[in-house]
Amino acid sequence: MILISGTLMQTSGNYRDVLGMRVTAFGWEDALQVLDSGLRPGCKQRIVNFLNANNANIAYGNAGYREALAASDMLLPDGIGMDIAAKAIAGEAFPANLNGTDFIPALLLHIDRPLRVALIGGSAAAVEQAAINFKKLAPWHEFRAISDGYFGEEGSERVKQDLAAFAPDFTLVAMGSPLQELWIKSNIGPEHGRLVMGVGALFDFVSGQVRRAPQWVRDLRFEWVFRLLVEPGRLWHRYIVGNPLFIYRVFRYRLTHDRVETSAAE
């Protein structure tokens, strides 16, 4: 990685190809430092999203959503599916699993100068409690719950006005995929934060409304199994159908990618 005048310049070695999407391949400390540097005065706004097996599947059949992900300044790898894809396609796993549930709290702790942090998404109770719990974690930052995630199209202008009035440094949007990435692409402007991240179910976990897997389960990379057991009605299709479909698409892409490379070489 190279920082020039506050702008992140990435060489091809900083990426892994996942189904044609460029996913940033940083170690944990590198990712923290790069995002911290981008929050300093004078840096341009950056939109950062996460890619996991589920939203990669959504992007596969949704061109508009794929464009929203591609428009991100950075895509970070989330979950074991990304390592499976990287090994199959590029022959090398990602240096770190930068899932938002672990990475965002670590980033807030890493940045020791005060920031204004805006929260949008989740239920009203979840976003309010997440702001309170984040404040307990990193009391030198100011956290504000701007809105829950149920404001609808008619409420977007109000949310954007409230967000701009707060003038955040860092904005977290937790509306689930594909809605959060599409909303960010269509609505977020420079006045809405120097760093804007789509963070999925983060507020549910931070607020305590949804239990996380025990640490040993996370260490084994089986948190998705725990989530499936806790919420089978909501998540069975994502994991039971979606995971095998993602793996099938990865290996089909690998075969196609090899043929394209061979053809180009000829």
XYZ file of N, CA and C in Angstrom:
798
model
N 0.842 -1.191 0.000
C 0.000 0.000 0.000
C 0.876 1.239 0.000
N 0.374 2.336 -0.598
C 1.114 3.583 -0.672
C 0.125 4.712 -0.398
N 0.491 5.631 0.475
C -0.329 6.802 0.725
C 0.359 8.011 0.122
N -0.327 8.693 -0.783
C 0.218 9.892 -1.413
C -0.790 11.014 -1.229
N -0.380 12.047 -0.476
C -1.248 13.193 -0.204
C -2.602 12.762 0.323
N -2.591 11.755 1.198
C -3.826 11.320 1.831
C -4.674 10.413 0.976
N -4.202 10.084 -0.216
C -4.973 9.223 -1.110
C -4.359 7.840 -1.153
N -5.185 6.842 -1.022
C -4.684 5.474 -1.028
C -4.429 5.026 -2.460
N -3.206 4.629 -2.737
C -2.855 4.072 -4.035
C -2.559 2.598 -3.829
N -3.264 1.729 -4.542
C -3.106 0.298 -4.327
C -2.583 -0.365 -5.597
N -1.574 -1.191 -5.423
C -1.071 -1.962 -6.546
C -1.925 -3.201 -6.710
N -1.783 -3.910 -7.822
C -2.593 -5.097 -8.082
C -2.381 -6.162 -7.020
N -1.219 -6.146 -6.362
C -0.947 -7.130 -5.330
C -1.783 -6.950 -4.081
N -2.476 -5.812 -3.949
C -3.322 -5.544 -2.802
C -4.753 -6.024 -3.006
N -5.004 -6.785 -4.042
C -6.352 -7.234 -4.346
C -6.400 -8.745 -4.541
N -7.584 -9.311 -4.307
C -7.904 -10.648 -4.779
C -9.162 -10.520 -5.633
N -9.221 -11.303 -6.686
C -10.379 -11.335 -7.576
C -11.408 -12.315 -7.008
N -12.611 -11.827 -6.731
C -13.714 -12.694 -6.293
C -14.882 -12.487 -7.252
N -15.083 -13.445 -8.136
C -16.154 -13.384 -9.134
C -16.121 -12.072 -9.918
N -14.918 -11.625 -10.242
C -14.759 -10.420 -11.037
C -14.775 -9.131 -10.240
N -14.906 -9.221 -8.919
C -14.874 -8.035 -8.070
C -13.535 -7.944 -7.363
N -13.022 -6.712 -7.254
C -11.702 -6.482 -6.666
C -11.860 -6.273 -5.161
N -11.378 -7.224 -4.389
C -11.511 -7.182 -2.935
C -10.139 -6.920 -2.341
N -10.049 -5.909 -1.486
C -8.771 -5.484 -0.932
C -8.180 -6.548 -0.025
N -6.892 -6.825 -0.204
C -6.198 -7.867 0.558
C -5.207 -7.214 1.511
N -5.708 -6.772 2.659
C -4.879 -6.170 3.691
C -4.827 -7.064 4.911
N -3.708 -7.040 5.624
C -3.669 -7.575 6.966
C -4.441 -6.655 7.894
N -4.704 -7.142 9.095
C -5.520 -6.402 10.052
C -4.940 -5.014 10.342
N -3.666 -4.942 10.701
C -3.050 -3.673 11.068
C -2.975 -2.713 9.880
N -2.681 -3.244 8.699
C -2.646 -2.393 7.512
C -4.011 -1.762 7.256
N -5.080 -2.560 7.383
C -6.427 -2.041 7.150
C -6.765 -0.945 8.153
N -6.430 -1.149 9.413
C -6.686 -0.131 10.433
C -5.940 1.157 10.112
N -4.675 1.041 9.745
C -3.861 2.230 9.469
C -4.356 2.984 8.240
N -4.730 2.257 7.198
C -5.166 2.904 5.960
C -6.466 3.665 6.185
N -7.420 3.061 6.892
C -8.684 3.750 7.119
C -8.514 4.895 8.111
N -7.664 4.726 9.088
C -7.340 5.815 10.012
C -6.748 6.994 9.234
N -5.789 6.733 8.367
C -5.147 7.806 7.593
C -6.155 8.551 6.725
N -7.118 7.813 6.178
C -8.115 8.439 5.318
C -9.104 9.316 6.049
N -9.125 9.238 7.376
C -10.021 10.071 8.174
C -9.365 11.365 8.636
N -8.138 11.587 8.249
C -7.450 12.804 8.663
C -7.879 13.991 7.780
N -7.782 15.211 8.322
C -8.202 16.396 7.552
C -7.537 16.453 6.179
N -8.305 16.856 5.194
C -7.786 17.012 3.843
C -7.957 15.801 2.955
N -8.360 14.669 3.536
C -8.544 13.465 2.725
C -9.924 13.475 2.078
N -10.007 12.955 0.881
C -11.289 12.888 0.190
C -12.159 11.803 0.821
N -13.451 11.911 0.557
C -14.384 10.917 1.077
C -14.106 9.544 0.476
N -14.252 8.509 1.316
C -14.136 7.141 0.826
C -15.352 6.334 1.250
N -15.842 5.538 0.328
C -16.952 4.608 0.576
C -16.346 3.217 0.663
N -16.577 2.550 1.783
C -16.017 1.215 2.001
C -17.149 0.249 2.320
N -17.178 -0.868 1.617
C -18.167 -1.904 1.862
C -17.472 -3.245 2.072
N -18.247 -4.220 2.509
C -17.737 -5.569 2.733
C -18.317 -6.505 1.683
N -17.528 -7.507 1.309
C -18.032 -8.545 0.415
C -17.988 -9.869 1.151
N -19.131 -10.573 1.166
C -19.200 -11.922 1.698
C -19.915 -12.806 0.686
N -20.067 -14.066 1.006
C -20.677 -14.999 0.051
C -22.097 -14.582 -0.293
N -22.842 -14.100 0.701
C -24.242 -13.747 0.467
C -24.379 -12.577 -0.492
N -23.659 -11.470 -0.231
C -23.867 -10.344 -1.143
C -23.147 -10.548 -2.474
N -22.151 -11.434 -2.515
C -21.581 -11.811 -3.818
C -22.615 -12.549 -4.654
N -23.409 -13.407 -4.006
C -24.505 -14.087 -4.707
C -25.534 -13.089 -5.213
N -25.894 -12.115 -4.377
C -26.867 -11.099 -4.793
C -26.332 -10.327 -5.999
N -25.062 -9.938 -5.926
C -24.455 -9.159 -7.010
C -24.400 -9.948 -8.312
N -24.305 -11.270 -8.199
C -24.193 -12.121 -9.391
C -25.396 -11.938 -10.311
N -26.577 -11.749 -9.707
C -27.784 -11.634 -10.528
C -28.416 -10.262 -10.519
N -27.717 -9.262 -9.979
C -28.287 -7.922 -9.849
C -27.243 -6.911 -10.315
N -27.378 -6.471 -11.550
C -26.361 -5.604 -12.150
C -26.233 -4.274 -11.409
N -27.373 -3.713 -10.973
C -27.331 -2.443 -10.269
C -26.587 -2.553 -8.955
N -26.802 -3.661 -8.276
C -26.112 -3.863 -7.002
C -24.623 -4.109 -7.231
N -24.312 -4.852 -8.268
C -22.899 -5.096 -8.589
C -22.185 -3.777 -8.881
N -22.868 -2.876 -9.578
C -22.291 -1.555 -9.862
C -22.070 -0.772 -8.572
N -23.005 -0.900 -7.615
C -22.859 -0.199 -6.336
C -21.638 -0.714 -5.580
N -21.430 -2.017 -5.577
C -20.245 -2.578 -4.933
C -18.975 -2.141 -5.661
N -19.014 -2.178 -6.982
C -17.837 -1.794 -7.768
C -17.490 -0.315 -7.577
N -18.501 0.504 -7.253
C -18.271 1.935 -7.053
C -17.597 2.231 -5.714
N -17.525 1.234 -4.836
C -16.857 1.428 -3.543
C -15.388 1.761 -3.761
N -14.847 2.597 -2.899
C -13.414 2.860 -2.949
C -12.623 1.660 -2.451
N -13.278 0.838 -1.645
C -12.621 -0.359 -1.119
C -13.680 -1.389 -0.751
N -13.435 -2.647 -1.123
C -14.247 -3.776 -0.672
C -13.385 -4.622 0.254
N -13.897 -4.908 1.456
C -13.146 -5.695 2.424
C -13.728 -7.104 2.522
N -12.887 -8.123 2.700
C -13.353 -9.514 2.729
C -13.992 -9.874 4.066
N -15.159 -10.494 3.995
C -15.922 -10.845 5.187
C -16.298 -12.325 5.125
N -15.635 -13.138 5.948
C -16.057 -14.524 6.088
C -15.201 -15.527 5.338
N -15.429 -16.787 5.692
C -14.622 -17.881 5.149
C -14.857 -18.066 3.656
N -16.035 -17.675 3.169
C -16.305 -17.791 1.738
C -15.323 -17.011 0.888
N -14.873 -15.874 1.405
C -13.908 -15.067 0.652
C -12.559 -15.774 0.539
N -12.164 -16.492 1.590
C -10.910 -17.244 1.523
C -11.020 -18.417 0.553
N -12.161 -19.094 0.561
C -12.382 -20.186 -0.394
C -12.260 -19.654 -1.819
N -12.907 -18.507 -2.070
C -12.875 -17.919 -3.408
C -11.466 -17.488 -3.792
N -10.771 -16.829 -2.877
C -9.427 -16.330 -3.181
C -8.461 -17.477 -3.464
N -8.560 -18.548 -2.679
C -7.683 -19.702 -2.913
C -7.995 -20.360 -4.247
N -9.282 -20.483 -4.565
C -9.671 -21.140 -5.810
C -9.288 -20.315 -7.033
N -9.456 -18.999 -6.946
C -9.254 -18.144 -8.119
C -7.825 -17.630 -8.213
N -7.282 -17.165 -7.074
C -5.953 -16.550 -7.090
C -4.876 -17.438 -6.488
N -5.273 -18.550 -5.862
C -4.300 -19.455 -5.262
C -3.804 -19.027 -3.902
N -4.419 -17.987 -3.318
C -3.949 -17.462 -2.042
C -5.106 -16.837 -1.284
N -5.242 -17.182 -0.010
C -6.309 -16.633 0.815
C -6.017 -15.179 1.167
N -7.009 -14.512 1.743
C -6.807 -13.145 2.215
C -5.945 -13.145 3.473
N -5.169 -12.081 3.680
C -4.334 -12.011 4.881
C -5.140 -11.984 6.172
N -6.383 -11.460 6.118
C -7.199 -11.352 7.326
C -8.670 -11.364 6.952
N -9.489 -11.855 7.882
C -10.941 -11.798 7.755
C -11.395 -10.482 8.376
N -11.698 -9.494 7.555
C -12.011 -8.153 8.038
C -13.518 -7.955 8.173
N -14.195 -8.909 8.809
C -15.645 -8.782 8.979
C -15.973 -7.572 9.847
N -17.057 -6.898 9.491
C -17.382 -5.637 10.133
C -17.681 -5.733 11.610
N -18.226 -6.852 12.061
C -18.602 -6.990 13.469
C -17.385 -6.919 14.373
N -16.251 -7.398 13.908
C -15.004 -7.293 14.666
C -14.193 -6.065 14.266
N -14.222 -5.733 12.978
C -13.325 -4.702 12.470
C -13.745 -3.296 12.890
N -15.038 -2.996 12.853
C -15.480 -1.632 13.178
C -15.146 -1.255 14.621
N -15.474 -2.087 15.622
C -15.050 -1.733 16.984
C -13.533 -1.574 17.110
N -12.777 -2.435 16.424
C -11.315 -2.322 16.473
C -10.847 -1.012 15.855
N -11.483 -0.585 14.775
C -11.115 0.676 14.132
C -11.419 1.861 15.049
N -12.561 1.824 15.718
C -12.917 2.908 16.637
C -11.922 2.998 17.795
N -11.458 1.863 18.276
C -10.453 1.857 19.341
C -9.087 2.296 18.830
N -8.779 1.939 17.595
C -7.478 2.269 17.010
C -7.310 3.774 16.833
N -8.385 4.469 16.456
C -8.306 5.908 16.195
C -8.427 6.633 17.531
N -7.339 7.251 17.979
C -7.316 7.833 19.314
C -7.692 9.307 19.358
N -7.903 9.953 18.209
C -8.355 11.342 18.223
C -9.884 11.346 18.095
N -10.573 12.304 18.695
C -12.043 12.292 18.705
C -12.647 12.423 17.310
N -13.634 11.609 17.047
C -14.378 11.655 15.802
C -15.863 11.825 16.098
N -16.592 12.381 15.133
C -18.052 12.354 15.158
C -18.490 11.163 14.318
N -19.218 10.255 14.940
C -19.597 8.998 14.283
C -21.119 8.919 14.201
N -21.646 8.820 12.996
C -23.090 8.747 12.772
C -23.520 7.308 12.537
N -24.688 6.955 13.074
C -25.240 5.611 12.919
C -26.600 5.706 12.239
N -26.775 4.935 11.172
C -28.049 4.855 10.454
C -28.355 3.389 10.231
N -29.571 2.951 10.598
C -29.971 1.588 10.279
C -30.397 0.777 11.480
N -30.877 -0.442 11.204
C -31.373 -1.317 12.245
C -32.706 -0.827 12.782
N -33.166 -1.432 13.851
C -34.389 -0.975 14.511
C -34.062 0.258 15.342
N -35.111 1.005 15.749
C -34.888 2.197 16.576
C -34.175 1.833 17.871
N -34.582 0.728 18.480
C -33.949 0.309 19.736
C -32.498 -0.093 19.511
N -32.231 -0.809 18.407
C -30.872 -1.291 18.144
C -29.914 -0.145 17.869
N -30.312 0.824 17.058
C -29.391 1.904 16.699
C -29.118 2.796 17.916
N -30.126 3.043 18.737
C -29.920 3.860 19.945
C -28.995 3.145 20.927
N -29.229 1.847 21.143
C -28.392 1.106 22.093
C -26.984 0.916 21.548
N -26.864 0.739 20.241
C -25.527 0.605 19.641
C -24.717 1.875 19.874
N -25.342 3.048 19.731
C -24.640 4.308 19.979
C -24.164 4.378 21.431
N -25.017 3.950 22.357
C -24.654 3.946 23.782
C -23.486 2.993 24.036
N -23.553 1.793 23.464
C -22.498 0.794 23.702
C -21.188 1.165 23.030
N -21.274 1.788 21.852
C -20.051 2.285 21.216
C -19.392 3.360 22.092
N -20.207 4.202 22.694
C -19.671 5.268 23.558
C -18.955 4.667 24.762
N -19.479 3.573 25.296
C -18.803 2.886 26.402
C -17.470 2.303 25.944
N -17.449 1.810 24.712
C -16.231 1.207 24.168
C -15.150 2.243 23.909
N -15.537 3.359 23.275
C -14.565 4.388 22.853
C -15.119 5.759 23.236
N -15.028 6.140 24.518
C -15.712 7.351 25.000
C -15.162 8.660 24.456
N -14.017 8.653 23.806
C -13.472 9.889 23.245
C -14.149 10.281 21.934
N -14.928 9.375 21.329
C -15.684 9.713 20.124
C -17.097 10.166 20.502
N -17.701 10.951 19.618
C -19.115 11.325 19.768
C -19.939 10.461 18.817
N -20.918 9.748 19.349
C -21.769 8.877 18.555
C -23.190 9.431 18.534
N -23.784 9.432 17.341
C -25.170 9.886 17.243
C -25.979 8.922 16.374
N -27.112 8.468 16.921
C -28.056 7.655 16.159
C -28.904 8.598 15.309
N -28.620 8.658 14.032
C -29.328 9.570 13.132
C -30.726 9.061 12.812
N -30.835 7.764 12.533
C -32.132 7.187 12.165
C -32.051 5.676 12.214
N -33.201 5.050 12.429
C -33.274 3.609 12.202
C -33.238 3.366 10.691
N -33.384 2.114 10.291
C -33.275 1.798 8.867
C -34.599 1.693 8.141
N -35.669 2.166 8.773
C -37.010 1.965 8.215
C -37.657 3.276 7.794
N -36.844 4.221 7.305
C -37.370 5.527 6.941
C -37.981 5.544 5.544
N -37.675 4.521 4.720
C -38.256 4.436 3.389
C -37.762 5.525 2.457
N -38.203 5.436 1.229
C -37.753 6.403 0.216
C -38.156 7.820 0.582
N -39.349 7.961 1.165
C -39.841 9.299 1.503
C -39.062 9.943 2.642
N -38.367 9.143 3.445
C -37.617 9.685 4.572
C -36.156 9.961 4.277
N -35.687 9.639 3.083
C -34.263 9.788 2.771
C -33.782 11.227 2.894
N -34.585 12.174 2.421
C -34.164 13.578 2.481
C -33.984 14.029 3.918
N -34.914 13.642 4.781
C -34.785 14.001 6.202
C -33.516 13.413 6.793
N -33.254 12.142 6.505
C -32.064 11.481 7.044
C -30.800 12.175 6.534
N -30.764 12.506 5.260
C -29.589 13.176 4.696
C -29.382 14.559 5.320
N -30.475 15.279 5.559
C -30.356 16.592 6.181
C -29.830 16.478 7.615
N -30.374 15.510 8.362
C -29.918 15.313 9.742
C -28.445 14.877 9.773
N -28.077 14.057 8.813
C -26.694 13.587 8.737
C -25.742 14.737 8.433
N -26.102 15.567 7.452
C -25.261 16.704 7.090
C -25.155 17.702 8.237
N -26.247 17.894 8.983
C -26.232 18.822 10.118
C -25.272 18.346 11.208
N -25.154 17.049 11.378
C -24.227 16.496 12.361
C -22.779 16.603 11.892
N -22.583 16.647 10.584
C -21.252 16.754 9.960
C -20.312 15.674 10.482
N -20.635 14.411 10.238
C -19.817 13.337 10.806
C -18.481 13.172 10.101
N -17.536 12.617 10.835
C -16.306 12.152 10.217
C -16.511 10.759 9.625
N -17.295 9.957 10.327
C -17.402 8.526 10.044
C -18.885 8.159 10.123
N -19.413 7.567 9.056
C -20.829 7.203 9.015
C -20.975 5.704 8.785
N -21.755 5.074 9.662
C -22.033 3.643 9.580
C -23.476 3.447 9.135
N -23.667 2.711 8.045
C -25.007 2.477 7.503
C -25.304 0.984 7.599
N -26.300 0.645 8.431
C -26.596 -0.762 8.726
C -28.025 -1.083 8.290
N -28.205 -1.284 6.996
C -29.534 -1.545 6.465
C -29.620 -2.896 5.757
N -28.551 -3.676 5.818
C -28.535 -4.974 5.144
C -28.288 -4.842 3.659
N -27.807 -5.922 3.070
C -27.520 -5.940 1.630
C -28.725 -6.503 0.872
N -29.053 -5.922 -0.280
C -28.322 -4.893 -1.033
C -28.731 -3.450 -0.712
N -29.709 -3.284 0.196
C -30.288 -1.950 0.404
C -29.248 -0.932 0.831
N -28.367 -1.288 1.782
C -27.458 -0.271 2.308
C -26.484 0.233 1.248
N -25.935 -0.670 0.448
C -24.977 -0.240 -0.579
C -25.663 0.587 -1.667
N -26.886 0.207 -2.037
C -27.628 0.972 -3.035
C -28.004 2.346 -2.491
N -28.384 2.397 -1.216
C -28.747 3.682 -0.611
C -27.531 4.594 -0.514
N -26.415 4.043 -0.112
C -25.184 4.835 -0.025
C -24.828 5.409 -1.393
N -24.863 4.568 -2.415
C -24.470 5.024 -3.761
C -25.384 6.132 -4.267
N -26.678 6.042 -3.957
C -27.646 7.002 -4.494
C -27.804 8.259 -3.654
N -27.408 8.209 -2.373
C -27.760 9.303 -1.470
C -26.594 9.989 -0.773
N -25.494 9.312 -0.607
C -24.400 9.874 0.189
C -23.570 10.858 -0.636
N -23.371 12.049 -0.055
C -22.524 13.062 -0.678
C -21.341 13.391 0.210
N -20.470 14.296 -0.233
C -19.263 14.632 0.540
C -19.566 15.168 1.935
N -20.730 15.769 2.115
C -21.091 16.345 3.409
C -21.549 15.303 4.422
N -21.600 14.046 4.012
C -22.160 12.998 4.870
C -21.102 12.125 5.539
N -19.852 12.556 5.504
C -18.797 11.821 6.194
C -17.595 11.577 5.310
N -16.408 11.646 5.895
C -15.192 11.363 5.127
C -15.020 9.871 4.896
N -15.540 9.056 5.817
C -15.540 7.615 5.644
C -16.959 7.123 5.868
N -17.501 6.421 4.885
C -18.859 5.869 4.973
C -18.762 4.373 4.716
N -19.336 3.586 5.635
C -19.243 2.130 5.512
C -20.613 1.482 5.658
N -20.901 0.525 4.783
C -22.087 -0.318 4.928
C -21.745 -1.485 5.844
N -22.516 -1.651 6.942
C -22.065 -2.564 8.003
C -23.077 -3.650 8.373
N -24.092 -3.876 7.556
C -24.985 -5.013 7.740
C -25.668 -5.052 9.090
N -25.510 -6.177 9.798
C -26.204 -6.402 11.075
C -25.398 -5.925 12.277
N -24.419 -5.070 12.070
C -23.520 -4.655 13.150
C -24.265 -4.145 14.377
N -25.279 -3.289 14.175
C -25.959 -2.686 15.325
C -26.718 -3.730 16.142
N -27.223 -4.755 15.483
C -27.901 -5.837 16.205
C -26.947 -6.518 17.176
N -25.709 -6.726 16.722
C -24.712 -7.380 17.583
C -24.215 -6.428 18.671
N -23.890 -5.193 18.290
C -23.342 -4.244 19.263
C -24.369 -3.902 20.333
N -25.637 -3.805 19.952
C -26.700 -3.481 20.913
C -27.026 -4.641 21.835
N -26.605 -5.857 21.449
C -26.922 -7.036 22.240
C -28.229 -7.691 21.867
N -28.894 -7.183 20.814
C -30.163 -7.776 20.409
C -29.980 -9.143 19.771
N -28.821 -9.370 19.184
C -28.505 -10.672 18.581
C -27.195 -11.169 19.187
N -27.201 -12.398 19.662
C -26.001 -12.976 20.280
C -24.990 -13.370 19.221
N -23.728 -13.140 19.524
C -22.654 -13.640 18.669
C -22.266 -15.039 19.114
N -21.617 -15.743 18.209
C -21.096 -17.069 18.536
C -19.983 -16.944 19.569
N -19.774 -17.981 20.383
C -18.617 -17.966 21.296
C -17.318 -17.789 20.514
N -16.303 -17.276 21.184
C -15.046 -16.962 20.512
C -14.435 -18.191 19.849
N -14.532 -19.350 20.490
C -13.905 -20.543 19.906
C -14.589 -20.944 18.604
N -15.900 -20.679 18.513
C -16.622 -20.959 17.263
C -16.159 -19.993 16.181
N -15.976 -18.739 16.548
C -15.482 -17.746 15.581
C -14.072 -18.084 15.119
N -13.250 -18.545 16.059
C -11.872 -18.904 15.708
C -11.826 -20.044 14.694
N -12.810 -20.940 14.762
C -12.893 -22.059 13.817
C -13.537 -21.652 12.485
N -13.976 -20.393 12.379
C -14.638 -19.850 11.190
C -16.003 -20.491 10.962
N -16.686 -20.845 12.056
C -18.001 -21.469 11.967
C -19.104 -20.574 12.537
N -18.863 -19.264 12.566
C -19.893 -18.380 13.109
C -21.174 -18.465 12.289
N -21.066 -18.716 10.994
C -22.256 -18.821 10.163
C -23.133 -19.996 10.601
N -22.518 -21.080 11.084
C -23.293 -22.227 11.567
C -24.066 -21.833 12.827
N -23.406 -21.102 13.717
C -24.065 -20.634 14.941
C -25.244 -19.734 14.592
N -25.050 -18.809 13.664
C -26.134 -17.899 13.270
C -27.290 -18.666 12.657
N -26.982 -19.687 11.878
C -28.030 -20.503 11.276
C -28.849 -21.222 12.348
N -28.183 -21.725 13.378
C -28.881 -22.416 14.465
C -29.745 -21.455 15.274
N -29.281 -20.222 15.434
C -30.027 -19.227 16.215
C -31.215 -18.674 15.434
N -31.036 -18.449 14.126
C -32.097 -17.863 13.303
C -32.345 -18.710 12.051
N -32.776 -19.964 12.210
C -32.923 -20.833 11.035
C -33.968 -20.341 10.037
N -35.080 -19.794 10.535
C -36.134 -19.347 9.625
C -35.699 -18.237 8.704
N -34.866 -17.341 9.216
C -34.421 -16.197 8.413
C -33.206 -16.506 7.564
N -32.338 -17.389 8.035
C -31.024 -17.550 7.409
C -30.817 -18.864 6.658
N -31.805 -19.760 6.682
C -31.554 -21.066 6.068
C -31.243 -20.942 4.575
N -31.970 -20.064 3.878
C -31.736 -19.950 2.432
C -30.366 -19.357 2.149
N -29.971 -18.360 2.953
C -28.664 -17.723 2.763
C -27.536 -18.741 2.859
N -27.629 -19.640 3.842
C -26.510 -20.540 4.096
C -26.684 -21.918 3.456
N -27.850 -22.518 3.581
C -28.045 -23.875 3.058
C -28.072 -23.880 1.533
N -28.718 -22.887 0.951
C -28.762 -22.769 -0.515
C -27.620 -21.882 -1.015
N -27.411 -20.757 -0.342
C -26.479 -19.759 -0.846
C -25.027 -20.178 -0.822
N -24.593 -20.861 0.242
C -23.176 -21.226 0.317
C -22.752 -22.200 -0.781
N -23.495 -23.305 -1.005
C -23.117 -24.182 -2.121
C -23.188 -23.478 -3.472
N -24.187 -22.590 -3.640
C -24.297 -21.853 -4.896
C -23.091 -20.949 -5.106
N -22.646 -20.294 -4.051
C -21.469 -19.429 -4.143
C -20.234 -20.236 -4.535
N -20.038 -21.384 -3.901
C -18.871 -22.220 -4.211
C -18.926 -22.703 -5.660
N -20.116 -23.095 -6.114
C -20.281 -23.509 -7.513
C -19.890 -22.365 -8.451
N -20.357 -21.162 -8.143
C -20.044 -20.011 -8.996
C -18.557 -19.687 -8.986
N -17.927 -19.830 -7.827
C -16.491 -19.578 -7.730
C -15.714 -20.523 -8.634
N -16.016 -21.821 -8.583
C -15.249 -22.778 -9.383
C -15.594 -22.675 -10.864
N -16.831 -22.319 -11.174
C -17.164 -22.078 -12.582
C -16.426 -20.845 -13.101
N -16.354 -19.803 -12.260
C -15.613 -18.597 -12.644
C -14.139 -18.931 -12.854
N -13.601 -19.760 -11.976
C -12.189 -20.145 -12.105
C -11.939 -20.824 -13.447
N -12.804 -21.722 -13.837
C -12.634 -22.418 -15.118
C -12.738 -21.439 -16.287
N -13.715 -20.539 -16.214
C -13.893 -19.540 -17.267
C -12.702 -18.586 -17.312
N -12.257 -18.185 -16.127
C -11.118 -17.265 -16.025
C -9.865 -17.895 -16.629
N -9.640 -19.179 -16.353
C -8.486 -19.874 -16.917
C -8.558 -19.913 -18.435
N -9.796 -20.171 -18.956
C -9.934 -20.257 -20.398
C -9.676 -18.907 -21.048
N -10.157 -17.832 -20.396
C -9.925 -16.485 -20.939
C -8.437 -16.174 -20.958
N -7.726 -16.492 -19.856
C -6.285 -16.238 -19.782
C -5.544 -17.029 -20.873
N -5.920 -18.332 -21.026
C -5.267 -19.161 -22.039
C -5.497 -18.616 -23.427
N -6.761 -18.207 -23.686
C -7.096 -17.656 -24.977
C -6.306 -16.387 -25.257
N -6.182 -15.534 -24.233
C -5.453 -14.283 -24.391
C -3.981 -14.540 -24.684
N -3.435 -15.580 -24.013
C -2.022 -15.912 -24.207
C -1.771 -16.377 -25.622
N -2.744 -17.074 -26.196
C -2.583 -17.567 -27.559
C -2.685 -16.426 -28.559
